[in-house]
Amino acid sequence: MAVMAMVGCGRSEEKRAKAPVRVKTEQAFGGADAADGPAFVGIVEEHESTAVSFTGMGLVRRVLVSEGQTVSRGQLLAEMDDTQARNVLAGAEAQMTQADDALQRYRQLHDSGSMTEAQWVEVQSKVAQARSALEVARKNVADCRLKAPVGGIIGRKMIGSGETALPSQAVVTILDVTSVKVKVSVPEAEIGRIGEHTPTYIRVDAIGRSFEGGRIEKGIVADAMTHTYDVRIHVANADRSLLPGMVASVRIGGIGTGTLHAGNCLLPVSAVQRRADGTLFVWTVGADSTAHRTAVSIGATRGNRVAVDGLTGREAVVVEGYQKLSEGTKVVY
């Protein structure tokens, strides 16, 4: 029994030794050198916002979505009480039946020549009117069911069950966040240096990630009080990690003392480690989820972050939990 207990303890220790180490990583993204120009404060905005509303007035029976929920195009969002609309539809269907019956009876008179052409045209007109009224009634019933015109995420829900909706009053807003825009205000003295494809570096501390900005939209009307122009930077957001309202730190190439280049990354100072021989390295996570030492050099610091050279700009760098790592350690993050 003693031998079995020792073997069991040995296996338990071996299992613990092989257990992956939990760490926190940050994407090493090529961006602004710490010596580059000033950082602008930006706000993340949705790519597009769609306000969805009923076309008529009525009592909202139920709302089937909640804020933050992902919806697809054509999905049912809310329903309005359709009692009145269905009553109108029943009346329109009865009128259509009556008009069709009259058409068949008068057709025989028209074909036999016992009916003037003017009277026949009047009968046909009544049929057309009844058909038009029926289509309108059907549409009114269908309009009591509010469906998503586009896919996206529910941003805000303005009306709940039991409330009365007015025509064109928004019930919910649907946000397209598959890509987002980061809005910054740029002084008029700097706006001329920014082009459509000027490189930008965006840091969002709320999710601990950095991004490369894409195409830039420049506003053409300055704020009368601050003399700044709105600049919107497109950012890909396939995983929907960036949400509207998040605060971002934005550096724009060509503004300040330096320029942006992909060779440098801004990382927490604590992520950079020193070997016994004095060389510097950071822990990076490979495709097989193992930790590796990657040699780097550093530049100037800004706050608690330092410019790091020697990375490709796409590595996952360990910023917390590196104390437990050795070469080849399995990690989870």
PDB file of N, CA and C in Angstrom, residues 46-52 65-73 75 77 148 150-157 172-180 237-244:
ATOM      1  N   GLU A  46     -19.796  52.359 -34.236  1.00  0.00           N
ATOM      2  CA  GLU A  46     -20.237  51.300 -35.134  1.00  0.00           C
ATOM      3  C   GLU A  46     -20.044  51.718 -36.588  1.00  0.00           C
ATOM      4  N   HIS A  47     -19.899  50.741 -37.456  1.00  0.00           N
ATOM      5  CA  HIS A  47     -19.765  51.048 -38.884  1.00  0.00           C
ATOM      6  C   HIS A  47     -21.050  51.662 -39.419  1.00  0.00           C
ATOM      7  N   GLU A  48     -22.182  51.144 -38.962  1.00  0.00           N
ATOM      8  CA  GLU A  48     -23.474  51.659 -39.416  1.00  0.00           C
ATOM      9  C   GLU A  48     -24.529  51.322 -38.384  1.00  0.00           C
ATOM     10  N   SER A  49     -25.476  52.236 -38.186  1.00  0.00           N
ATOM     11  CA  SER A  49     -26.575  52.028 -37.247  1.00  0.00           C
ATOM     12  C   SER A  49     -27.897  52.146 -37.993  1.00  0.00           C
ATOM     13  N   THR A  50     -28.772  51.169 -37.797  1.00  0.00           N
ATOM     14  CA  THR A  50     -30.071  51.155 -38.468  1.00  0.00           C
ATOM     15  C   THR A  50     -31.169  51.185 -37.420  1.00  0.00           C
ATOM     16  N   ALA A  51     -32.012  52.228 -37.461  1.00  0.00           N
ATOM     17  CA  ALA A  51     -33.159  52.323 -36.564  1.00  0.00           C
ATOM     18  C   ALA A  51     -34.337  51.593 -37.206  1.00  0.00           C
ATOM     19  N   VAL A  52     -34.912  50.646 -36.480  1.00  0.00           N
ATOM     20  CA  VAL A  52     -35.990  49.810 -37.016  1.00  0.00           C
ATOM     21  C   VAL A  52     -37.294  50.190 -36.311  1.00  0.00           C
ATOM     22  N   VAL A  65     -36.217  40.529 -28.747  1.00  0.00           N
ATOM     23  CA  VAL A  65     -34.762  40.645 -28.690  1.00  0.00           C
ATOM     24  C   VAL A  65     -34.361  41.510 -27.509  1.00  0.00           C
ATOM     25  N   SER A  66     -33.100  41.418 -27.149  1.00  0.00           N
ATOM     26  CA  SER A  66     -32.552  42.227 -26.058  1.00  0.00           C
ATOM     27  C   SER A  66     -31.277  42.909 -26.521  1.00  0.00           C
ATOM     28  N   GLU A  67     -30.855  43.909 -25.791  1.00  0.00           N
ATOM     29  CA  GLU A  67     -29.653  44.656 -26.149  1.00  0.00           C
ATOM     30  C   GLU A  67     -28.430  43.746 -26.109  1.00  0.00           C
ATOM     31  N   GLY A  68     -27.594  43.871 -27.148  1.00  0.00           N
ATOM     32  CA  GLY A  68     -26.397  43.051 -27.242  1.00  0.00           C
ATOM     33  C   GLY A  68     -26.608  41.743 -27.978  1.00  0.00           C
ATOM     34  N   GLN A  69     -27.848  41.430 -28.324  1.00  0.00           N
ATOM     35  CA  GLN A  69     -28.131  40.162 -29.014  1.00  0.00           C
ATOM     36  C   GLN A  69     -27.794  40.270 -30.490  1.00  0.00           C
ATOM     37  N   THR A  70     -27.219  39.214 -31.042  1.00  0.00           N
ATOM     38  CA  THR A  70     -26.917  39.161 -32.465  1.00  0.00           C
ATOM     39  C   THR A  70     -28.150  38.711 -33.239  1.00  0.00           C
ATOM     40  N   VAL A  71     -28.501  39.430 -34.290  1.00  0.00           N
ATOM     41  CA  VAL A  71     -29.672  39.089 -35.097  1.00  0.00           C
ATOM     42  C   VAL A  71     -29.249  38.983 -36.556  1.00  0.00           C
ATOM     43  N   SER A  72     -30.024  38.240 -37.315  1.00  0.00           N
ATOM     44  CA  SER A  72     -29.767  38.084 -38.742  1.00  0.00           C
ATOM     45  C   SER A  72     -30.869  38.770 -39.533  1.00  0.00           C
ATOM     46  N   ARG A  73     -30.581  39.034 -40.787  1.00  0.00           N
ATOM     47  CA  ARG A  73     -31.551  39.702 -41.642  1.00  0.00           C
ATOM     48  C   ARG A  73     -32.820  38.845 -41.777  1.00  0.00           C
ATOM     49  N   GLN A  75     -34.944  38.277 -39.327  1.00  0.00           N
ATOM     50  CA  GLN A  75     -35.346  37.721 -38.030  1.00  0.00           C
ATOM     51  C   GLN A  75     -36.446  38.577 -37.406  1.00  0.00           C
ATOM     52  N   LEU A  77     -38.285  40.632 -34.775  1.00  0.00           N
ATOM     53  CA  LEU A  77     -37.812  41.432 -33.655  1.00  0.00           C
ATOM     54  C   LEU A  77     -38.915  41.740 -32.652  1.00  0.00           C
ATOM     55  N   ALA A 148     -35.983  42.240 -38.948  1.00  0.00           N
ATOM     56  CA  ALA A 148     -34.700  42.934 -39.107  1.00  0.00           C
ATOM     57  C   ALA A 148     -34.390  43.137 -40.588  1.00  0.00           C
ATOM     58  N   VAL A 150     -31.562  44.255 -41.695  1.00  0.00           N
ATOM     59  CA  VAL A 150     -30.137  43.925 -41.846  1.00  0.00           C
ATOM     60  C   VAL A 150     -29.712  43.077 -40.659  1.00  0.00           C
ATOM     61  N   GLY A 151     -28.584  42.414 -40.783  1.00  0.00           N
ATOM     62  CA  GLY A 151     -28.026  41.665 -39.668  1.00  0.00           C
ATOM     63  C   GLY A 151     -27.102  42.546 -38.839  1.00  0.00           C
ATOM     64  N   GLY A 152     -26.891  42.160 -37.575  1.00  0.00           N
ATOM     65  CA  GLY A 152     -26.004  42.931 -36.707  1.00  0.00           C
ATOM     66  C   GLY A 152     -26.277  42.638 -35.243  1.00  0.00           C
ATOM     67  N   ILE A 153     -25.961  43.604 -34.398  1.00  0.00           N
ATOM     68  CA  ILE A 153     -26.151  43.476 -32.954  1.00  0.00           C
ATOM     69  C   ILE A 153     -27.157  44.531 -32.504  1.00  0.00           C
ATOM     70  N   ILE A 154     -28.078  44.136 -31.634  1.00  0.00           N
ATOM     71  CA  ILE A 154     -29.049  45.084 -31.096  1.00  0.00           C
ATOM     72  C   ILE A 154     -28.312  46.077 -30.202  1.00  0.00           C
ATOM     73  N   GLY A 155     -28.364  47.351 -30.586  1.00  0.00           N
ATOM     74  CA  GLY A 155     -27.689  48.385 -29.811  1.00  0.00           C
ATOM     75  C   GLY A 155     -28.531  48.882 -28.654  1.00  0.00           C
ATOM     76  N   ARG A 156     -29.702  49.407 -28.984  1.00  0.00           N
ATOM     77  CA  ARG A 156     -30.606  49.919 -27.954  1.00  0.00           C
ATOM     78  C   ARG A 156     -32.019  49.427 -28.228  1.00  0.00           C
ATOM     79  N   LYS A 157     -32.761  49.198 -27.153  1.00  0.00           N
ATOM     80  CA  LYS A 157     -34.180  48.841 -27.256  1.00  0.00           C
ATOM     81  C   LYS A 157     -34.962  49.989 -26.643  1.00  0.00           C
ATOM     82  N   VAL A 172     -35.946  49.386 -31.972  1.00  0.00           N
ATOM     83  CA  VAL A 172     -34.581  48.976 -31.646  1.00  0.00           C
ATOM     84  C   VAL A 172     -33.640  49.573 -32.684  1.00  0.00           C
ATOM     85  N   THR A 173     -32.368  49.601 -32.361  1.00  0.00           N
ATOM     86  CA  THR A 173     -31.342  49.953 -33.344  1.00  0.00           C
ATOM     87  C   THR A 173     -30.459  48.734 -33.553  1.00  0.00           C
ATOM     88  N   ILE A 174     -30.085  48.506 -34.801  1.00  0.00           N
ATOM     89  CA  ILE A 174     -29.213  47.386 -35.151  1.00  0.00           C
ATOM     90  C   ILE A 174     -27.870  47.965 -35.585  1.00  0.00           C
ATOM     91  N   LEU A 175     -26.807  47.506 -34.938  1.00  0.00           N
ATOM     92  CA  LEU A 175     -25.472  48.023 -35.202  1.00  0.00           C
ATOM     93  C   LEU A 175     -24.667  47.021 -36.012  1.00  0.00           C
ATOM     94  N   ASP A 176     -24.006  47.526 -37.037  1.00  0.00           N
ATOM     95  CA  ASP A 176     -23.061  46.713 -37.802  1.00  0.00           C
ATOM     96  C   ASP A 176     -21.679  46.962 -37.219  1.00  0.00           C
ATOM     97  N   VAL A 177     -21.128  45.964 -36.520  1.00  0.00           N
ATOM     98  CA  VAL A 177     -19.814  46.119 -35.882  1.00  0.00           C
ATOM     99  C   VAL A 177     -18.805  45.118 -36.430  1.00  0.00           C
ATOM    100  N   THR A 178     -19.083  44.536 -37.602  1.00  0.00           N
ATOM    101  CA  THR A 178     -18.089  43.659 -38.223  1.00  0.00           C
ATOM    102  C   THR A 178     -16.841  44.456 -38.593  1.00  0.00           C
ATOM    103  N   SER A 179     -17.038  45.743 -38.786  1.00  0.00           N
ATOM    104  CA  SER A 179     -15.929  46.693 -38.823  1.00  0.00           C
ATOM    105  C   SER A 179     -16.406  47.925 -38.076  1.00  0.00           C
ATOM    106  N   VAL A 180     -15.484  48.661 -37.491  1.00  0.00           N
ATOM    107  CA  VAL A 180     -15.847  49.842 -36.715  1.00  0.00           C
ATOM    108  C   VAL A 180     -15.029  51.036 -37.186  1.00  0.00           C
ATOM    109  N   ASN A 237     -13.043  44.278 -37.477  1.00  0.00           N
ATOM    110  CA  ASN A 237     -13.513  43.817 -36.167  1.00  0.00           C
ATOM    111  C   ASN A 237     -14.314  42.527 -36.327  1.00  0.00           C
ATOM    112  N   ALA A 238     -13.710  41.558 -37.011  1.00  0.00           N
ATOM    113  CA  ALA A 238     -14.429  40.316 -37.329  1.00  0.00           C
ATOM    114  C   ALA A 238     -14.884  39.576 -36.076  1.00  0.00           C
ATOM    115  N   ASP A 239     -14.095  39.641 -34.990  1.00  0.00           N
ATOM    116  CA  ASP A 239     -14.473  38.927 -33.772  1.00  0.00           C
ATOM    117  C   ASP A 239     -15.386  39.756 -32.871  1.00  0.00           C
ATOM    118  N   ARG A 240     -15.709  40.981 -33.295  1.00  0.00           N
ATOM    119  CA  ARG A 240     -16.634  41.868 -32.574  1.00  0.00           C
ATOM    120  C   ARG A 240     -16.164  42.167 -31.155  1.00  0.00           C
ATOM    121  N   SER A 241     -14.846  42.205 -30.965  1.00  0.00           N
ATOM    122  CA  SER A 241     -14.322  42.538 -29.643  1.00  0.00           C
ATOM    123  C   SER A 241     -14.391  44.039 -29.373  1.00  0.00           C
ATOM    124  N   LEU A 242     -14.332  44.855 -30.422  1.00  0.00           N
ATOM    125  CA  LEU A 242     -14.457  46.301 -30.264  1.00  0.00           C
ATOM    126  C   LEU A 242     -15.934  46.677 -30.262  1.00  0.00           C
ATOM    127  N   LEU A 243     -16.341  47.393 -29.238  1.00  0.00           N
ATOM    128  CA  LEU A 243     -17.738  47.772 -29.093  1.00  0.00           C
ATOM    129  C   LEU A 243     -17.872  49.289 -29.100  1.00  0.00           C
ATOM    130  N   PRO A 244     -18.987  49.797 -29.627  1.00  0.00           N
ATOM    131  CA  PRO A 244     -19.192  51.247 -29.658  1.00  0.00           C
ATOM    132  C   PRO A 244     -19.090  51.859 -28.264  1.00  0.00           C
TER     133      PRO A 244
END
